Amino acid sequence: FAGLADVSISEDIPVEGEITVPVGSHSPDEDFSTLDEPVRDTILRDLKAVGKKFIHVMYPKKSSALLRDWDLWGPLVLCVSLALMLQGGSADSKDDGGPQFAEVFVVIWFGAVVITLNSKLLGGTISFFQSLCVLGYCVLPLTVAMLVCRLVLLAGAGTVSFIVRLIVVVAMFGWSTLASTAFLADSQPPNRKALVVYPIFLFYFVISWMILTFTPQ
Amino acid sequence: QGGGSAVIDMENMDDTSGSSFEDMGEMHQRMKEEEEEEEVEGEAGAAEEEDGEFLGMKGLRGQLGRQVADQMWQVGKRQASRAFSLYANIDILRPYFDVEPVQVRARLLESMIPVKMINFPQKIAGELYGPLMLVFTLVAILLHGMKTSDTIIREGTLMGTAIGTCFGYWLGVSSFIYFLAYLCNAQITMVQMLSLLGYGLFGHCITLFVTYNIHFHSLFYIFWLCVGGLSTLRMVAVLVSRTVGHTQRLILCGTLAALHMLFLLYLHFAYHKVVEGILDTLEGPNMPPFQRVARDIPVVSSAVLNTTVKAIALTL
């Protein structure tokens, strides 16, 4: 700062400016205002947030909306609908080969937890629930694939339907893996991305396998 | 950082908040006596005293109660956070996951190559990422095998059985061989044993992946001997290099070899019952109707694969 010693301000130039710092309105009333709003507003706001995240999954761009405000509504809805659609036959039939509701539910959540722990242990900077949120939301393409498979199975269960279902499931599996990788791989050190991508690949592979091998009783 | 000590501090066991039990007892007794006196005096004054505005006996008891409760809460929170940081700290596992993809690939390939030099203790990398991923891959392959063979699990789920089998084998056999290694004076730690056995499952994964899709008994036996044998030989060689004495080497390596090879045999044959029906009847010119078809994949894919392989075998 030696060079500033000879700087002088002449006294006839008025110094002016704003001394008050514009404060964002953090009045305590605002924090509690969401309690007073009608229930419809709350539900619509949450639904809009969930819908926005769905769109982010279907068109994966590099945005941080999924990561910043995580929520687990979307994954819950997707998981429950997928598990309901994968129900195979009634519980007391002898040929009960379809995965039960609890099995699909446990696979999805237990798998997501394991992948999250793995990515944290490998040095990831993402938090536990953020990772769960991303993995849950990226099940959306596979749920769409399940819907399509069920519709195709309504038309018949031959070789053609199998090939159609195979193509659809493989495409959606690739989409899911790419979407989740786009969100999760950025939080890893760059040379370890493959180590994080492989369990995600395995996870979605198991879910795709459950979808592909489903036949209604 | 002193937060992660494994020693229980004795000073935390005695949390009487600074006053001994005898004093508390005396105070309670005094409070009870004075309360009885107050009740005799009348209830006109009791309404004012309930506010606790002045430090009458009721006010004191309320304060004491609050202090005691506060102290209990602080001590409980301290103990809980100490236990949490000790047991639920995943940072304990962090050094075992510190690998690069190149290293994992190299170790996977090395797990099929038995080392020749058994007079010098071989180095085993104590890493858990590769073995864990291999166990999960084996679970996925097993699930595929169970579905193509139409296994019906009555009490339990397909997924639960697959996970239980694979993790049970990995953890159980590792612990058993570690115990035997302790008896036979072999120089191996638990993490190293887990890592060794985990990488030994790579051969199992390859074998089952191929033979669950192409159902030929002779093919399976070739894979069992070659691929399973190679990975077993590697594990055995590493263990032999770390054990001294012929009897000990024989016990340890014999047990490991037997368990490893038998596990592969079990995984193949336990989920193979129904598929044998297709094999025997495919000898004929026309395909029979498959009675227990809950999945249409075995009919299409395995038939196509089998006829292709047969055609190739015939032309060779």
Short mmCIF file of C-alpha atoms in Angstrom, two decimals:
data_model
loop_
_atom_site.label_atom_id
_atom_site.label_comp_id
_atom_site.label_asym_id
_atom_site.label_seq_id
_atom_site.Cartn_x
_atom_site.Cartn_y
_atom_site.Cartn_z
CA PHE A 1 0.00 0.00 0.00
CA ALA A 2 3.01 2.27 -0.18
CA GLY A 3 1.87 3.72 -3.51
CA LEU A 4 -1.37 5.00 -2.05
CA ALA A 5 0.30 7.25 0.45
CA ASP A 6 0.17 10.25 -1.85
CA VAL A 7 -3.42 9.90 -2.94
CA SER A 8 -5.41 12.84 -1.73
CA ILE A 9 -9.01 13.75 -2.22
CA SER A 10 -9.63 17.39 -2.95
CA GLU A 11 -12.14 18.83 -0.62
CA ASP A 12 -14.46 20.42 -3.13
CA ILE A 13 -15.64 17.19 -4.61
CA PRO A 14 -18.59 16.04 -2.57
CA VAL A 15 -18.53 12.46 -1.50
CA GLU A 16 -21.93 11.01 -1.79
CA GLY A 17 -23.61 7.72 -1.95
CA GLU A 18 -26.04 5.44 -0.23
CA ILE A 19 -25.01 4.33 3.18
CA THR A 20 -27.87 1.97 3.73
CA VAL A 21 -27.35 -1.51 2.38
CA PRO A 22 -30.44 -2.83 0.62
CA VAL A 23 -31.62 -5.66 2.79
CA GLY A 24 -33.62 -8.52 1.41
CA SER A 25 -36.94 -8.49 3.16
CA HIS A 26 -36.26 -10.95 5.94
CA SER A 27 -38.97 -9.75 8.22
CA PRO A 28 -40.05 -12.51 10.58
CA ASP A 29 -43.55 -12.34 9.18
CA GLU A 30 -42.39 -13.77 5.84
CA ASP A 31 -40.90 -16.91 7.34
CA PHE A 32 -44.16 -17.89 8.89
CA SER A 33 -46.39 -16.76 6.04
CA THR A 34 -46.46 -20.20 4.45
CA LEU A 35 -48.40 -21.40 7.46
CA ASP A 36 -51.27 -19.10 6.76
CA GLU A 37 -51.67 -19.78 3.07
CA PRO A 38 -54.42 -22.09 1.89
CA VAL A 39 -53.57 -25.77 1.61
CA ARG A 40 -54.14 -25.66 -2.14
CA ASP A 41 -51.25 -23.23 -2.56
CA THR A 42 -48.89 -25.45 -0.61
CA ILE A 43 -49.84 -28.54 -2.57
CA LEU A 44 -49.62 -26.73 -5.90
CA ARG A 45 -46.21 -25.33 -5.06
CA ASP A 46 -44.88 -28.75 -4.12
CA LEU A 47 -46.45 -30.30 -7.20
CA LYS A 48 -44.85 -27.68 -9.40
CA ALA A 49 -41.45 -28.35 -7.84
CA VAL A 50 -41.87 -32.08 -8.41
CA GLY A 51 -43.03 -31.50 -11.99
CA LYS A 52 -40.08 -29.24 -12.72
CA LYS A 53 -37.71 -31.96 -11.52
CA PHE A 54 -39.45 -34.53 -13.71
CA ILE A 55 -38.83 -32.30 -16.71
CA HIS A 56 -35.18 -31.93 -15.70
CA VAL A 57 -34.85 -35.70 -15.70
CA MET A 58 -36.42 -36.14 -19.09
CA TYR A 59 -34.19 -33.48 -20.62
CA PRO A 60 -30.99 -33.72 -18.58
CA LYS A 61 -29.17 -30.42 -18.85
CA LYS A 62 -26.48 -29.30 -16.53
CA SER A 63 -28.66 -27.59 -14.01
CA SER A 64 -28.51 -27.72 -10.27
CA ALA A 65 -32.23 -27.53 -9.61
CA LEU A 66 -32.40 -31.22 -8.74
CA LEU A 67 -29.52 -30.89 -6.36
CA ARG A 68 -30.31 -27.59 -4.74
CA ASP A 69 -33.84 -28.15 -3.51
CA TRP A 70 -34.05 -31.84 -3.09
CA ASP A 71 -37.26 -33.50 -2.13
CA LEU A 72 -38.27 -37.11 -1.91
CA TRP A 73 -41.91 -36.84 -3.06
CA GLY A 74 -41.09 -37.70 -6.64
CA PRO A 75 -39.03 -40.78 -5.80
CA LEU A 76 -41.76 -42.00 -3.45
CA VAL A 77 -44.47 -41.63 -6.07
CA LEU A 78 -42.34 -43.29 -8.75
CA CYS A 79 -41.26 -46.12 -6.49
CA VAL A 80 -44.80 -46.87 -5.33
CA SER A 81 -46.23 -46.79 -8.84
CA LEU A 82 -43.44 -49.01 -10.18
CA ALA A 83 -43.87 -51.48 -7.34
CA LEU A 84 -47.64 -51.55 -7.88
CA MET A 85 -47.24 -52.21 -11.58
CA LEU A 86 -44.69 -54.95 -10.95
CA GLN A 87 -47.02 -56.89 -8.70
CA GLY A 88 -47.31 -60.34 -10.12
CA GLY A 89 -50.40 -62.30 -9.30
CA SER A 90 -52.11 -62.79 -5.97
CA ALA A 91 -50.18 -63.87 -2.93
CA ASP A 92 -51.81 -67.26 -2.53
CA SER A 93 -51.41 -68.54 -6.06
CA LYS A 94 -48.98 -71.40 -6.43
CA ASP A 95 -47.09 -69.96 -9.35
CA ASP A 96 -46.14 -66.79 -7.53
CA GLY A 97 -43.08 -65.78 -9.46
CA GLY A 98 -43.56 -62.05 -9.65
CA PRO A 99 -41.71 -59.64 -7.38
CA GLN A 100 -43.75 -58.49 -4.49
CA PHE A 101 -44.35 -54.87 -3.62
CA ALA A 102 -42.01 -54.96 -0.65
CA GLU A 103 -39.24 -56.50 -2.73
CA VAL A 104 -39.26 -53.73 -5.35
CA PHE A 105 -39.54 -51.05 -2.69
CA VAL A 106 -36.63 -52.43 -0.70
CA VAL A 107 -34.48 -52.94 -3.79
CA ILE A 108 -34.93 -49.35 -4.91
CA TRP A 109 -34.32 -47.69 -1.56
CA PHE A 110 -31.61 -50.06 -0.34
CA GLY A 111 -29.83 -49.80 -3.67
CA ALA A 112 -30.04 -46.01 -3.63
CA VAL A 113 -28.62 -45.90 -0.09
CA VAL A 114 -25.73 -48.18 -1.04
CA ILE A 115 -24.88 -46.10 -4.10
CA THR A 116 -24.98 -42.92 -2.03
CA LEU A 117 -22.69 -44.39 0.62
CA ASN A 118 -20.35 -45.59 -2.09
CA SER A 119 -20.16 -42.20 -3.75
CA LYS A 120 -19.54 -40.53 -0.40
CA LEU A 121 -16.79 -42.98 0.46
CA LEU A 122 -15.15 -42.38 -2.89
CA GLY A 123 -14.80 -38.72 -2.01
CA GLY A 124 -17.99 -37.22 -3.36
CA THR A 125 -19.17 -33.77 -2.35
CA ILE A 126 -22.85 -34.47 -2.62
CA SER A 127 -25.00 -34.92 0.44
CA PHE A 128 -26.91 -38.04 1.37
CA PHE A 129 -30.42 -36.84 0.57
CA GLN A 130 -29.38 -35.01 -2.58
CA SER A 131 -28.06 -38.24 -3.99
CA LEU A 132 -31.17 -40.15 -2.95
CA CYS A 133 -33.27 -37.48 -4.65
CA VAL A 134 -31.37 -37.72 -7.94
CA LEU A 135 -31.39 -41.51 -8.02
CA GLY A 136 -35.09 -41.63 -7.21
CA TYR A 137 -36.07 -39.11 -9.84
CA CYS A 138 -34.05 -40.92 -12.51
CA VAL A 139 -36.29 -43.96 -12.08
CA LEU A 140 -38.87 -42.00 -14.12
CA PRO A 141 -37.81 -43.33 -17.57
CA LEU A 142 -38.01 -46.88 -16.26
CA THR A 143 -41.50 -46.25 -14.90
CA VAL A 144 -42.50 -45.02 -18.35
CA ALA A 145 -40.94 -48.17 -19.79
CA MET A 146 -43.01 -50.27 -17.39
CA LEU A 147 -46.20 -48.54 -18.54
CA VAL A 148 -45.31 -49.16 -22.17
CA CYS A 149 -44.49 -52.80 -21.44
CA ARG A 150 -47.81 -53.34 -19.75
CA LEU A 151 -49.63 -51.82 -22.70
CA VAL A 152 -47.66 -53.95 -25.15
CA LEU A 153 -48.39 -57.06 -23.08
CA LEU A 154 -52.09 -56.30 -23.34
CA ALA A 155 -51.75 -56.81 -27.07
CA GLY A 156 -50.08 -60.20 -26.76
CA ALA A 157 -47.00 -61.98 -25.43
CA GLY A 158 -45.10 -63.28 -28.43
CA THR A 159 -41.66 -62.77 -29.89
CA VAL A 160 -42.54 -59.42 -31.48
CA SER A 161 -43.80 -58.02 -28.21
CA PHE A 162 -40.66 -59.29 -26.49
CA ILE A 163 -38.45 -57.51 -28.99
CA VAL A 164 -40.44 -54.29 -28.68
CA ARG A 165 -40.27 -54.47 -24.91
CA LEU A 166 -36.56 -55.22 -25.03
CA ILE A 167 -35.87 -52.16 -27.17
CA VAL A 168 -38.01 -49.89 -25.01
CA VAL A 169 -36.49 -51.11 -21.74
CA VAL A 170 -32.92 -50.88 -23.02
CA ALA A 171 -33.50 -47.35 -24.30
CA MET A 172 -35.05 -46.20 -21.02
CA PHE A 173 -32.31 -47.91 -19.02
CA GLY A 174 -29.70 -46.00 -20.99
CA TRP A 175 -31.64 -42.77 -20.48
CA SER A 176 -31.86 -43.33 -16.72
CA THR A 177 -28.21 -44.10 -16.36
CA LEU A 178 -27.16 -41.13 -18.47
CA ALA A 179 -29.48 -38.77 -16.61
CA SER A 180 -28.29 -39.80 -13.17
CA THR A 181 -24.67 -39.78 -14.28
CA ALA A 182 -25.07 -36.25 -15.60
CA PHE A 183 -26.14 -35.09 -12.17
CA LEU A 184 -24.00 -37.22 -9.92
CA ALA A 185 -20.69 -37.54 -11.70
CA ASP A 186 -19.92 -33.85 -11.41
CA SER A 187 -19.56 -34.13 -7.68
CA GLN A 188 -16.78 -36.69 -7.91
CA PRO A 189 -13.09 -36.23 -8.50
CA PRO A 190 -12.64 -36.51 -12.28
CA ASN A 191 -10.58 -39.70 -12.44
CA ARG A 192 -13.01 -41.73 -10.35
CA LYS A 193 -16.15 -41.20 -12.34
CA ALA A 194 -16.13 -44.78 -13.63
CA LEU A 195 -16.09 -46.11 -10.07
CA VAL A 196 -19.27 -44.21 -9.27
CA VAL A 197 -21.04 -44.91 -12.56
CA TYR A 198 -20.72 -48.70 -12.32
CA PRO A 199 -22.99 -49.22 -9.26
CA ILE A 200 -25.56 -46.86 -10.79
CA PHE A 201 -25.43 -48.94 -13.97
CA LEU A 202 -25.91 -52.13 -11.94
CA PHE A 203 -28.80 -50.62 -9.97
CA TYR A 204 -30.76 -49.55 -13.02
CA PHE A 205 -29.86 -52.83 -14.72
CA VAL A 206 -31.51 -54.81 -11.93
CA ILE A 207 -34.63 -52.64 -12.09
CA SER A 208 -34.75 -52.94 -15.90
CA TRP A 209 -34.35 -56.68 -15.55
CA MET A 210 -37.31 -56.82 -13.17
CA ILE A 211 -39.37 -54.81 -15.68
CA LEU A 212 -38.36 -56.89 -18.69
CA THR A 213 -39.06 -60.24 -17.05
CA PHE A 214 -42.48 -59.22 -15.88
CA THR A 215 -45.44 -61.05 -17.29
CA PRO A 216 -48.91 -60.65 -15.87
CA GLN A 217 -50.42 -63.82 -14.43
CA GLN B 1 -9.53 -34.51 17.63
CA GLY B 2 -10.72 -36.10 20.76
CA GLY B 3 -14.17 -36.96 19.57
CA GLY B 4 -13.54 -40.47 18.43
CA SER B 5 -12.04 -42.22 21.37
CA ALA B 6 -12.92 -45.81 21.98
CA VAL B 7 -12.48 -45.50 25.73
CA ILE B 8 -15.51 -44.88 27.85
CA ASP B 9 -14.88 -41.95 30.15
CA MET B 10 -15.71 -42.94 33.65
CA GLU B 11 -16.50 -39.38 34.63
CA ASN B 12 -19.54 -39.41 32.44
CA MET B 13 -21.01 -42.37 34.22
CA ASP B 14 -21.61 -40.39 37.35
CA ASP B 15 -23.94 -37.58 36.41
CA THR B 16 -25.50 -36.33 39.57
CA SER B 17 -25.12 -32.75 38.38
CA GLY B 18 -22.68 -31.65 40.98
CA SER B 19 -24.62 -32.64 44.02
CA SER B 20 -24.43 -35.98 45.68
CA PHE B 21 -27.43 -38.20 46.14
CA GLU B 22 -27.49 -37.63 49.85
CA ASP B 23 -27.88 -33.91 49.41
CA MET B 24 -30.68 -34.39 46.94
CA GLY B 25 -32.45 -36.67 49.35
CA GLU B 26 -32.13 -34.12 52.13
CA MET B 27 -33.42 -31.36 49.93
CA HIS B 28 -36.44 -33.38 48.85
CA GLN B 29 -37.21 -34.21 52.47
CA ARG B 30 -36.98 -30.59 53.49
CA MET B 31 -39.20 -29.55 50.61
CA LYS B 32 -41.85 -32.07 51.50
CA GLU B 33 -41.92 -30.95 55.14
CA GLU B 34 -42.23 -27.31 54.24
CA GLU B 35 -44.96 -28.07 51.75
CA GLU B 36 -47.00 -29.73 54.42
CA GLU B 37 -46.62 -26.65 56.55
CA GLU B 38 -47.77 -24.49 53.70
CA GLU B 39 -50.89 -26.50 53.08
CA VAL B 40 -51.84 -26.03 56.68
CA GLU B 41 -51.47 -22.27 56.40
CA GLY B 42 -54.17 -21.96 53.77
CA GLU B 43 -54.75 -21.74 50.10
CA ALA B 44 -55.12 -18.02 49.79
CA GLY B 45 -51.43 -17.59 49.47
CA ALA B 46 -51.06 -20.66 47.31
CA ALA B 47 -52.48 -19.02 44.25
CA GLU B 48 -49.83 -16.32 44.28
CA GLU B 49 -47.09 -18.77 45.00
CA GLU B 50 -47.96 -20.87 42.00
CA ASP B 51 -46.57 -18.23 39.69
CA GLY B 52 -43.16 -18.82 41.17
CA GLU B 53 -42.49 -15.11 41.23
CA PHE B 54 -40.61 -15.26 44.49
CA LEU B 55 -38.31 -18.00 45.53
CA GLY B 56 -40.66 -19.87 47.76
CA MET B 57 -40.28 -23.62 48.04
CA LYS B 58 -42.43 -24.24 44.99
CA GLY B 59 -40.26 -21.92 42.91
CA LEU B 60 -37.13 -23.63 44.13
CA ARG B 61 -38.46 -27.08 43.33
CA GLY B 62 -39.45 -25.96 39.84
CA GLN B 63 -35.99 -24.53 39.25
CA LEU B 64 -34.29 -27.61 40.59
CA GLY B 65 -36.42 -29.83 38.46
CA ARG B 66 -35.63 -27.81 35.38
CA GLN B 67 -31.94 -27.83 36.14
CA VAL B 68 -31.90 -31.57 36.64
CA ALA B 69 -33.78 -32.14 33.44
CA ASP B 70 -31.45 -29.82 31.58
CA GLN B 71 -28.39 -31.61 32.90
CA MET B 72 -29.79 -34.99 31.98
CA TRP B 73 -30.49 -33.75 28.47
CA GLN B 74 -26.95 -32.39 28.06
CA VAL B 75 -25.34 -35.57 29.30
CA GLY B 76 -27.58 -37.72 27.14
CA LYS B 77 -26.84 -35.64 24.08
CA ARG B 78 -23.10 -35.81 24.74
CA GLN B 79 -23.17 -39.57 25.10
CA ALA B 80 -25.34 -40.05 22.03
CA SER B 81 -23.18 -37.85 19.82
CA ARG B 82 -20.07 -39.64 21.08
CA ALA B 83 -21.56 -43.04 20.27
CA PHE B 84 -22.74 -41.77 16.89
CA SER B 85 -19.33 -40.40 15.95
CA LEU B 86 -17.76 -43.66 17.01
CA TYR B 87 -20.00 -46.19 15.32
CA ALA B 88 -21.86 -44.46 12.52
CA ASN B 89 -18.82 -42.70 11.18
CA ILE B 90 -18.38 -43.87 7.64
CA ASP B 91 -15.01 -42.20 7.56
CA ILE B 92 -13.69 -45.38 9.17
CA LEU B 93 -14.25 -47.10 5.82
CA ARG B 94 -12.87 -44.30 3.69
CA PRO B 95 -9.28 -45.57 3.35
CA TYR B 96 -10.56 -48.88 2.00
CA PHE B 97 -12.30 -47.17 -0.89
CA ASP B 98 -9.35 -45.13 -2.03
CA VAL B 99 -8.78 -46.68 -5.44
CA GLU B 100 -8.46 -45.65 -9.06
CA PRO B 101 -10.30 -47.41 -11.89
CA VAL B 102 -7.00 -48.56 -13.39
CA GLN B 103 -6.09 -50.24 -10.14
CA VAL B 104 -9.44 -52.03 -9.94
CA ARG B 105 -9.08 -53.29 -13.50
CA ALA B 106 -5.53 -54.46 -12.83
CA ARG B 107 -6.59 -56.30 -9.70
CA LEU B 108 -9.49 -57.95 -11.47
CA LEU B 109 -7.17 -59.35 -14.11
CA GLU B 110 -4.57 -60.33 -11.54
CA SER B 111 -7.15 -62.34 -9.60
CA MET B 112 -7.14 -64.89 -12.39
CA ILE B 113 -3.37 -65.27 -12.58
CA PRO B 114 -1.78 -67.50 -9.94
CA VAL B 115 1.59 -66.32 -8.73
CA LYS B 116 4.51 -68.66 -8.98
CA MET B 117 6.67 -67.29 -6.21
CA ILE B 118 5.32 -68.77 -3.01
CA ASN B 119 8.40 -68.47 -0.84
CA PHE B 120 7.95 -64.75 -0.44
CA PRO B 121 4.82 -63.27 1.16
CA GLN B 122 2.66 -61.80 -1.57
CA LYS B 123 1.19 -58.37 -1.20
CA ILE B 124 -2.60 -58.17 -0.85
CA ALA B 125 -4.25 -54.81 -1.31
CA GLY B 126 -6.70 -54.14 1.50
CA GLU B 127 -9.36 -52.54 -0.60
CA LEU B 128 -13.12 -53.08 -0.33
CA TYR B 129 -14.56 -51.33 -3.38
CA GLY B 130 -13.75 -54.06 -5.90
CA PRO B 131 -14.96 -56.96 -3.72
CA LEU B 132 -18.18 -55.13 -2.83
CA MET B 133 -18.97 -54.40 -6.49
CA LEU B 134 -18.18 -57.98 -7.40
CA VAL B 135 -20.55 -59.29 -4.74
CA PHE B 136 -23.33 -57.04 -6.02
CA THR B 137 -22.63 -58.16 -9.59
CA LEU B 138 -22.85 -61.75 -8.43
CA VAL B 139 -26.20 -60.94 -6.80
CA ALA B 140 -27.46 -59.54 -10.10
CA ILE B 141 -26.24 -62.57 -12.06
CA LEU B 142 -27.75 -64.92 -9.50
CA LEU B 143 -31.06 -63.11 -9.75
CA HIS B 144 -30.97 -63.56 -13.51
CA GLY B 145 -30.19 -67.24 -13.07
CA MET B 146 -32.98 -67.73 -10.59
CA LYS B 147 -35.49 -66.09 -12.87
CA THR B 148 -34.49 -68.03 -15.97
CA SER B 149 -34.77 -71.25 -14.03
CA ASP B 150 -38.19 -70.32 -12.68
CA THR B 151 -37.20 -70.80 -9.09
CA ILE B 152 -40.05 -70.21 -6.74
CA ILE B 153 -39.06 -69.20 -3.26
CA ARG B 154 -41.86 -69.98 -0.87
CA GLU B 155 -40.82 -68.30 2.31
CA GLY B 156 -38.78 -65.30 1.36
CA THR B 157 -38.09 -63.29 -1.71
CA LEU B 158 -35.89 -63.90 -4.72
CA MET B 159 -33.90 -60.77 -4.03
CA GLY B 160 -33.46 -61.59 -0.37
CA THR B 161 -32.21 -65.08 -1.13
CA ALA B 162 -29.73 -63.81 -3.72
CA ILE B 163 -28.37 -61.09 -1.45
CA GLY B 164 -28.24 -63.44 1.52
CA THR B 165 -26.41 -66.15 -0.39
CA CYS B 166 -23.75 -63.89 -1.85
CA PHE B 167 -23.10 -61.69 1.16
CA GLY B 168 -23.30 -64.70 3.46
CA TYR B 169 -20.68 -66.50 1.45
CA TRP B 170 -18.38 -63.51 1.23
CA LEU B 171 -18.56 -62.51 4.88
CA GLY B 172 -18.98 -65.97 6.37
CA VAL B 173 -16.26 -67.79 4.50
CA SER B 174 -13.90 -64.84 4.93
CA SER B 175 -14.40 -64.93 8.68
CA PHE B 176 -14.01 -68.70 8.78
CA ILE B 177 -10.80 -68.68 6.78
CA TYR B 178 -9.51 -65.78 8.87
CA PHE B 179 -10.18 -67.85 11.99
CA LEU B 180 -8.37 -70.82 10.44
CA ALA B 181 -5.53 -68.52 9.44
CA TYR B 182 -5.31 -67.37 13.04
CA LEU B 183 -5.08 -71.02 14.13
CA CYS B 184 -2.50 -71.85 11.46
CA ASN B 185 -0.39 -68.76 12.11
CA ALA B 186 -0.84 -67.26 8.69
CA GLN B 187 -0.09 -63.59 8.24
CA ILE B 188 -3.27 -62.10 6.94
CA THR B 189 -5.66 -59.48 8.28
CA MET B 190 -9.43 -59.55 8.07
CA VAL B 191 -9.64 -56.80 5.46
CA GLN B 192 -7.05 -58.56 3.34
CA MET B 193 -9.00 -61.79 3.55
CA LEU B 194 -12.22 -60.03 2.59
CA SER B 195 -10.44 -58.42 -0.33
CA LEU B 196 -8.84 -61.69 -1.47
CA LEU B 197 -12.06 -63.67 -1.39
CA GLY B 198 -14.00 -60.83 -2.98
CA TYR B 199 -11.68 -60.70 -5.95
CA GLY B 200 -11.84 -64.48 -6.12
CA LEU B 201 -15.53 -64.11 -6.89
CA PHE B 202 -14.61 -62.60 -10.24
CA GLY B 203 -14.14 -66.06 -11.69
CA HIS B 204 -17.55 -67.07 -10.30
CA CYS B 205 -19.17 -64.05 -11.95
CA ILE B 206 -17.72 -64.88 -15.35
CA THR B 207 -18.60 -68.56 -15.13
CA LEU B 208 -22.16 -68.00 -14.00
CA PHE B 209 -22.74 -65.20 -16.48
CA VAL B 210 -21.84 -67.50 -19.34
CA THR B 211 -23.40 -70.72 -18.10
CA TYR B 212 -26.70 -69.25 -16.93
CA ASN B 213 -27.32 -68.22 -20.52
CA ILE B 214 -25.84 -71.17 -22.41
CA HIS B 215 -26.99 -74.29 -20.67
CA PHE B 216 -24.54 -77.04 -21.38
CA HIS B 217 -23.27 -79.26 -18.63
CA SER B 218 -19.94 -79.93 -20.36
CA LEU B 219 -19.42 -76.21 -20.91
CA PHE B 220 -20.10 -75.57 -17.26
CA TYR B 221 -17.62 -78.21 -16.16
CA ILE B 222 -14.93 -76.75 -18.40
CA PHE B 223 -15.55 -73.28 -16.99
CA TRP B 224 -15.72 -74.65 -13.46
CA LEU B 225 -12.33 -76.30 -13.75
CA CYS B 226 -10.55 -73.62 -15.74
CA VAL B 227 -11.94 -70.30 -14.55
CA GLY B 228 -12.91 -71.40 -11.05
CA GLY B 229 -9.71 -73.33 -10.72
CA LEU B 230 -7.56 -70.37 -11.78
CA SER B 231 -9.07 -67.99 -9.26
CA THR B 232 -8.86 -70.64 -6.53
CA LEU B 233 -5.23 -71.32 -7.41
CA ARG B 234 -4.43 -67.63 -7.11
CA MET B 235 -6.02 -67.37 -3.66
CA VAL B 236 -4.33 -70.58 -2.55
CA ALA B 237 -0.93 -69.42 -3.80
CA VAL B 238 -1.24 -66.12 -1.94
CA LEU B 239 -2.21 -67.89 1.27
CA VAL B 240 0.57 -70.45 0.91
CA SER B 241 3.10 -67.67 0.52
CA ARG B 242 1.96 -66.26 3.87
CA THR B 243 1.88 -69.51 5.86
CA VAL B 244 4.72 -71.52 7.31
CA GLY B 245 4.60 -75.25 7.77
CA HIS B 246 3.23 -77.99 5.57
CA THR B 247 0.31 -79.07 7.70
CA GLN B 248 -0.92 -75.55 8.20
CA ARG B 249 -0.65 -74.79 4.50
CA LEU B 250 -2.56 -77.94 3.67
CA ILE B 251 -5.38 -77.24 6.11
CA LEU B 252 -5.84 -73.63 5.13
CA CYS B 253 -5.61 -74.00 1.41
CA GLY B 254 -7.52 -77.23 1.26
CA THR B 255 -10.44 -75.68 3.09
CA LEU B 256 -10.46 -72.55 0.96
CA ALA B 257 -10.19 -74.46 -2.31
CA ALA B 258 -12.96 -76.86 -1.33
CA LEU B 259 -15.34 -74.10 -0.21
CA HIS B 260 -14.69 -71.90 -3.24
CA MET B 261 -15.16 -74.63 -5.84
CA LEU B 262 -18.15 -76.13 -4.08
CA PHE B 263 -19.84 -72.74 -3.92
CA LEU B 264 -19.60 -72.39 -7.69
CA LEU B 265 -20.98 -75.89 -8.11
CA TYR B 266 -23.85 -75.09 -5.75
CA LEU B 267 -24.72 -71.85 -7.50
CA HIS B 268 -24.94 -73.60 -10.82
CA PHE B 269 -26.91 -76.64 -9.83
CA ALA B 270 -29.27 -75.15 -7.31
CA TYR B 271 -31.01 -73.06 -9.95
CA HIS B 272 -30.81 -75.47 -12.78
CA LYS B 273 -33.61 -77.95 -12.20
CA VAL B 274 -36.21 -76.77 -14.63
CA VAL B 275 -33.85 -75.88 -17.42
CA GLU B 276 -32.68 -79.47 -17.70
CA GLY B 277 -36.08 -80.29 -19.09
CA ILE B 278 -35.41 -78.10 -22.12
CA LEU B 279 -31.98 -79.61 -22.72
CA ASP B 280 -33.18 -83.20 -22.81
CA THR B 281 -36.14 -82.52 -25.00
CA LEU B 282 -34.31 -80.28 -27.45
CA GLU B 283 -32.64 -83.40 -28.80
CA GLY B 284 -35.83 -84.04 -30.73
CA PRO B 285 -36.74 -82.29 -33.97
CA ASN B 286 -39.58 -80.20 -32.61
CA MET B 287 -39.73 -77.98 -29.57
CA PRO B 288 -42.07 -79.19 -26.84
CA PRO B 289 -44.54 -76.89 -25.13
CA PHE B 290 -42.95 -75.53 -22.00
CA GLN B 291 -45.43 -76.13 -19.21
CA ARG B 292 -44.20 -73.89 -16.45
CA VAL B 293 -43.73 -70.78 -18.54
CA ALA B 294 -44.00 -67.85 -16.18
CA ARG B 295 -41.39 -65.98 -18.18
CA ASP B 296 -41.19 -66.10 -21.93
CA ILE B 297 -37.52 -65.23 -22.00
CA PRO B 298 -36.14 -68.76 -21.41
CA VAL B 299 -38.20 -70.11 -24.29
CA VAL B 300 -36.97 -67.57 -26.80
CA SER B 301 -33.47 -66.67 -25.71
CA SER B 302 -32.13 -69.96 -24.42
CA ALA B 303 -33.60 -71.90 -27.34
CA VAL B 304 -32.02 -69.51 -29.81
CA LEU B 305 -28.70 -69.57 -28.02
CA ASN B 306 -28.65 -73.35 -27.64
CA THR B 307 -29.45 -74.05 -31.27
CA THR B 308 -26.83 -71.51 -32.35
CA VAL B 309 -24.16 -73.06 -30.19
CA LYS B 310 -25.11 -76.53 -31.38
CA ALA B 311 -24.94 -75.44 -34.99
CA ILE B 312 -21.51 -73.93 -34.43
CA ALA B 313 -20.33 -77.06 -32.66
CA LEU B 314 -21.56 -79.22 -35.49
CA THR B 315 -19.83 -77.16 -38.16
CA LEU B 316 -16.49 -77.16 -36.30
#
